[in-house]
Coordinates of C-alpha atoms in Angstrom, one line a residue:
Chain E
D1 CA 149.9 -222.9 75.1
T2 CA 150.3 -222.5 71.4
A3 CA 153.4 -224.7 70.4
V4 CA 154.7 -223.0 67.6
S5 CA 153.6 -219.2 66.9
Q6 CA 154.1 -217.2 64.6
T7 CA 153.6 -213.4 63.7
P8 CA 152.1 -211.9 62.2
K9 CA 149.1 -214.1 60.2
Y10 CA 149.0 -211.7 57.3
L11 CA 151.5 -209.2 55.6
V12 CA 150.6 -207.2 52.5
T13 CA 153.4 -204.8 51.7
Q14 CA 154.5 -203.3 48.2
M15 CA 157.4 -204.3 46.6
G16 CA 161.1 -203.0 47.4
N17 CA 159.9 -202.6 51.3
D18 CA 161.6 -204.7 54.4
K19 CA 159.8 -206.9 56.4
S20 CA 160.5 -209.3 59.3
I21 CA 157.9 -212.6 60.5
K22 CA 158.6 -214.0 64.2
C23 CA 158.5 -217.5 65.3
E24 CA 158.5 -218.9 68.8
Q25 CA 158.3 -222.2 70.0
N26 CA 157.7 -223.4 73.5
L27 CA 158.0 -227.0 72.9
G28 CA 161.8 -227.5 73.9
H29 CA 162.6 -228.1 70.6
D30 CA 166.6 -227.6 69.6
T31 CA 166.1 -227.5 65.8
M32 CA 163.6 -224.8 64.2
Y33 CA 162.9 -224.2 60.3
W34 CA 161.4 -222.0 57.9
Y35 CA 159.2 -223.8 55.3
K36 CA 157.9 -221.4 52.2
Q37 CA 155.0 -222.7 50.7
D38 CA 153.6 -221.4 47.3
S39 CA 150.4 -221.1 45.8
K40 CA 150.3 -224.5 44.3
K41 CA 150.7 -225.6 48.4
F42 CA 154.4 -227.2 47.4
L43 CA 156.4 -227.1 50.7
K44 CA 159.9 -225.9 50.3
I45 CA 162.4 -226.0 53.4
M46 CA 164.3 -222.3 53.6
F47 CA 166.4 -222.9 56.3
S48 CA 167.5 -224.7 59.7
Y49 CA 168.9 -223.7 62.4
N50 CA 170.0 -226.1 65.3
N51 CA 170.6 -224.5 68.7
K52 CA 171.1 -221.0 67.5
E53 CA 173.1 -222.3 64.5
L54 CA 172.4 -222.5 60.8
I55 CA 172.5 -226.1 59.4
I56 CA 170.7 -225.8 56.2
N57 CA 170.2 -222.7 53.8
E58 CA 168.7 -224.3 50.6
T59 CA 169.9 -221.4 48.1
V60 CA 167.7 -218.8 49.0
P61 CA 168.2 -215.2 48.0
N62 CA 170.7 -213.4 50.4
R63 CA 167.7 -210.9 50.8
F64 CA 166.4 -213.6 53.0
S65 CA 168.2 -213.7 56.6
P66 CA 167.0 -215.8 59.1
K67 CA 168.0 -215.0 62.9
S68 CA 168.0 -217.3 65.6
P69 CA 168.5 -215.1 69.0
D70 CA 167.5 -218.8 71.5
K71 CA 166.5 -221.9 70.5
A72 CA 163.3 -221.2 71.0
H73 CA 163.2 -218.1 68.7
L74 CA 163.7 -217.7 64.8
N75 CA 163.1 -215.1 63.2
L76 CA 162.7 -214.5 59.3
H77 CA 163.7 -210.9 57.6
I78 CA 163.4 -209.8 54.3
N79 CA 164.9 -207.3 52.5
S80 CA 163.5 -205.2 48.9
L81 CA 160.6 -207.7 48.4
E82 CA 159.7 -208.6 45.1
L83 CA 156.3 -210.0 43.5
G84 CA 157.9 -213.6 43.6
D85 CA 158.2 -213.6 47.2
S86 CA 154.7 -213.6 48.3
A87 CA 153.5 -217.0 49.5
V88 CA 153.1 -218.8 52.7
Y89 CA 155.7 -219.1 55.5
F90 CA 155.4 -221.7 57.7
C91 CA 158.1 -221.7 61.0
A92 CA 158.2 -225.2 62.6
S93 CA 160.4 -227.0 65.0
G94 CA 161.6 -230.9 66.0
T95 CA 164.0 -232.6 67.7
G96 CA 166.2 -232.6 64.9
P97 CA 166.7 -234.1 61.1
N98 CA 164.3 -237.1 60.3
S99 CA 161.9 -236.4 63.2
P100 CA 158.5 -234.9 63.2
L101 CA 158.0 -231.5 62.7
H102 CA 155.7 -229.1 64.8
F103 CA 153.9 -226.5 62.2
G104 CA 152.9 -222.7 62.9
N105 CA 150.0 -221.6 61.7
G106 CA 151.7 -219.6 58.6
T107 CA 152.3 -216.0 57.5
R108 CA 150.7 -215.4 54.5
L109 CA 152.7 -212.9 52.8
T110 CA 151.7 -210.4 50.1
V111 CA 153.7 -208.3 47.8
T112 CA 152.4 -206.0 45.4
Chain P
G1 CA 169.0 -235.7 46.6
E2 CA 166.0 -237.1 47.3
N3 CA 162.8 -236.6 45.3
V4 CA 159.2 -237.6 46.7
E5 CA 156.1 -238.0 43.8
Q6 CA 152.7 -237.7 45.0
H7 CA 149.6 -239.5 43.9
P8 CA 146.8 -238.1 42.8
S9 CA 147.0 -234.7 43.4
T10 CA 143.2 -234.3 43.8
L11 CA 140.8 -237.3 45.0
S12 CA 137.2 -237.5 45.8
V13 CA 135.9 -240.0 48.0
Q14 CA 132.2 -240.8 49.3
E15 CA 131.6 -240.0 52.8
G16 CA 132.3 -243.6 54.4
D17 CA 134.5 -244.7 51.5
S18 CA 138.4 -245.7 51.4
A19 CA 140.5 -242.9 50.3
V20 CA 144.0 -244.3 49.4
I21 CA 147.0 -241.7 48.4
K22 CA 150.2 -243.1 46.9
C23 CA 154.1 -242.0 47.0
T24 CA 157.5 -243.1 45.8
Y25 CA 160.8 -241.8 47.1
S26 CA 164.1 -242.3 45.1
D27 CA 166.6 -242.3 47.6
S28 CA 167.1 -245.9 48.9
A29 CA 168.6 -244.6 52.1
S30 CA 165.4 -242.7 52.8
N31 CA 164.5 -244.8 56.3
Y32 CA 161.4 -242.2 57.9
F33 CA 158.5 -241.3 56.4
P34 CA 156.2 -239.0 57.7
W35 CA 151.9 -238.1 56.5
Y36 CA 150.7 -235.0 57.3
K37 CA 147.8 -233.2 57.4
Q38 CA 146.5 -229.4 56.5
E39 CA 143.6 -228.0 57.0
L40 CA 142.4 -224.6 55.1
G41 CA 144.3 -221.8 57.2
K42 CA 146.6 -223.9 58.9
G43 CA 149.6 -225.6 59.4
P44 CA 150.7 -229.2 58.1
Q45 CA 150.3 -231.5 60.9
L46 CA 151.8 -234.7 61.4
I47 CA 149.1 -237.8 61.4
I48 CA 150.9 -240.9 61.3
D49 CA 154.8 -241.8 60.4
I50 CA 156.6 -245.0 59.7
R51 CA 160.3 -246.3 59.9
S52 CA 161.8 -248.1 57.5
N53 CA 162.2 -250.9 60.0
V54 CA 158.4 -251.7 59.8
G55 CA 156.3 -252.5 57.0
E56 CA 152.9 -251.2 58.0
K57 CA 151.1 -248.9 60.9
K58 CA 147.9 -248.3 61.9
D59 CA 146.2 -245.8 64.0
Q60 CA 142.1 -245.8 64.3
R61 CA 141.3 -245.4 60.9
I62 CA 144.5 -244.4 59.2
A63 CA 146.9 -246.7 58.3
V64 CA 150.6 -246.6 56.4
T65 CA 152.2 -248.7 54.5
L66 CA 155.7 -249.1 53.5
N67 CA 157.2 -251.6 50.3
K68 CA 161.1 -250.5 50.3
T69 CA 162.3 -252.7 47.4
A70 CA 159.8 -251.0 45.5
K71 CA 160.3 -247.5 47.4
H72 CA 156.7 -246.5 47.4
F73 CA 153.9 -246.2 50.4
S74 CA 150.8 -245.3 50.4
L75 CA 148.0 -243.7 53.1
H76 CA 144.9 -245.6 53.9
I77 CA 141.6 -243.6 55.5
T78 CA 139.1 -246.0 55.9
E79 CA 135.2 -245.0 56.9
T80 CA 135.8 -241.5 55.9
Q81 CA 134.7 -238.4 57.4
P82 CA 133.6 -234.7 56.3
E83 CA 136.6 -233.4 58.7
D84 CA 138.7 -235.4 56.8
S85 CA 138.6 -233.1 53.9
A86 CA 141.8 -231.5 53.7
V87 CA 145.3 -231.7 52.0
Y88 CA 148.0 -234.6 52.6
F89 CA 151.3 -234.2 52.0
C90 CA 153.7 -237.4 52.2
A91 CA 157.5 -237.0 52.8
A92 CA 160.5 -238.6 53.5
S93 CA 164.0 -238.4 54.9
R94 CA 167.4 -240.7 55.8
T95 CA 169.4 -240.1 58.7
G96 CA 170.7 -236.7 59.3
D97 CA 169.3 -235.1 56.0
K98 CA 165.9 -233.0 55.7
I99 CA 162.6 -234.4 55.4
I100 CA 161.6 -233.4 51.8
F101 CA 157.7 -233.6 50.4
G102 CA 155.5 -234.5 48.1
K103 CA 153.5 -232.2 46.2
G104 CA 150.5 -232.9 48.5
T105 CA 146.7 -234.8 47.5
R106 CA 143.5 -232.5 48.1
L107 CA 141.2 -234.9 49.4
H108 CA 137.6 -234.1 49.2
I109 CA 135.0 -235.9 51.3
L110 CA 131.1 -235.8 49.6
P111 CA 128.5 -235.8 51.5

């Protein structure tokens, strides 16, 4: 009965590869997010979707492409991976801006 | 845009003592202030939040205070226990806008 689940938990890949991270929430929330947490633990929003529609895109390189097939799912595809993409990526959901976020347990991406 | 500063970056307290983490924000229109706890290998989890129409909120050993004039808010944990060891994040947002996080405080509870 996990509320926000993301897969995989760990992802190790080489520079230049393309990879995807999947996220699903069963809380019935309309809004989903992707956050990036760097090695210093700083949490930075990347994207936000409301009912499958992109509402926030925080100047993330266009190698990152989110996709929301329905309001319970938000996937993140990353093309041409770079060393600097190594981080923990968190999916979250909520009822909208200015409301509590429910985070998944993260995907640790390591680019070698 | 909003900027949230959080201090200290690391805090060590003896088990049973109190811990206080402080944050300041820049946008006077911010009206929602959540606190998240992140344990090792897990995502951040909301532990308490406060809205700008309230000055203080308490939930068992955890309390949050808000000073809108000074634009700062604090998390207080009393009677600390080993399971309180984690990274804590403050955050702020305004109506209709995204939540901005502080840089986190690593709290160590010493036996």
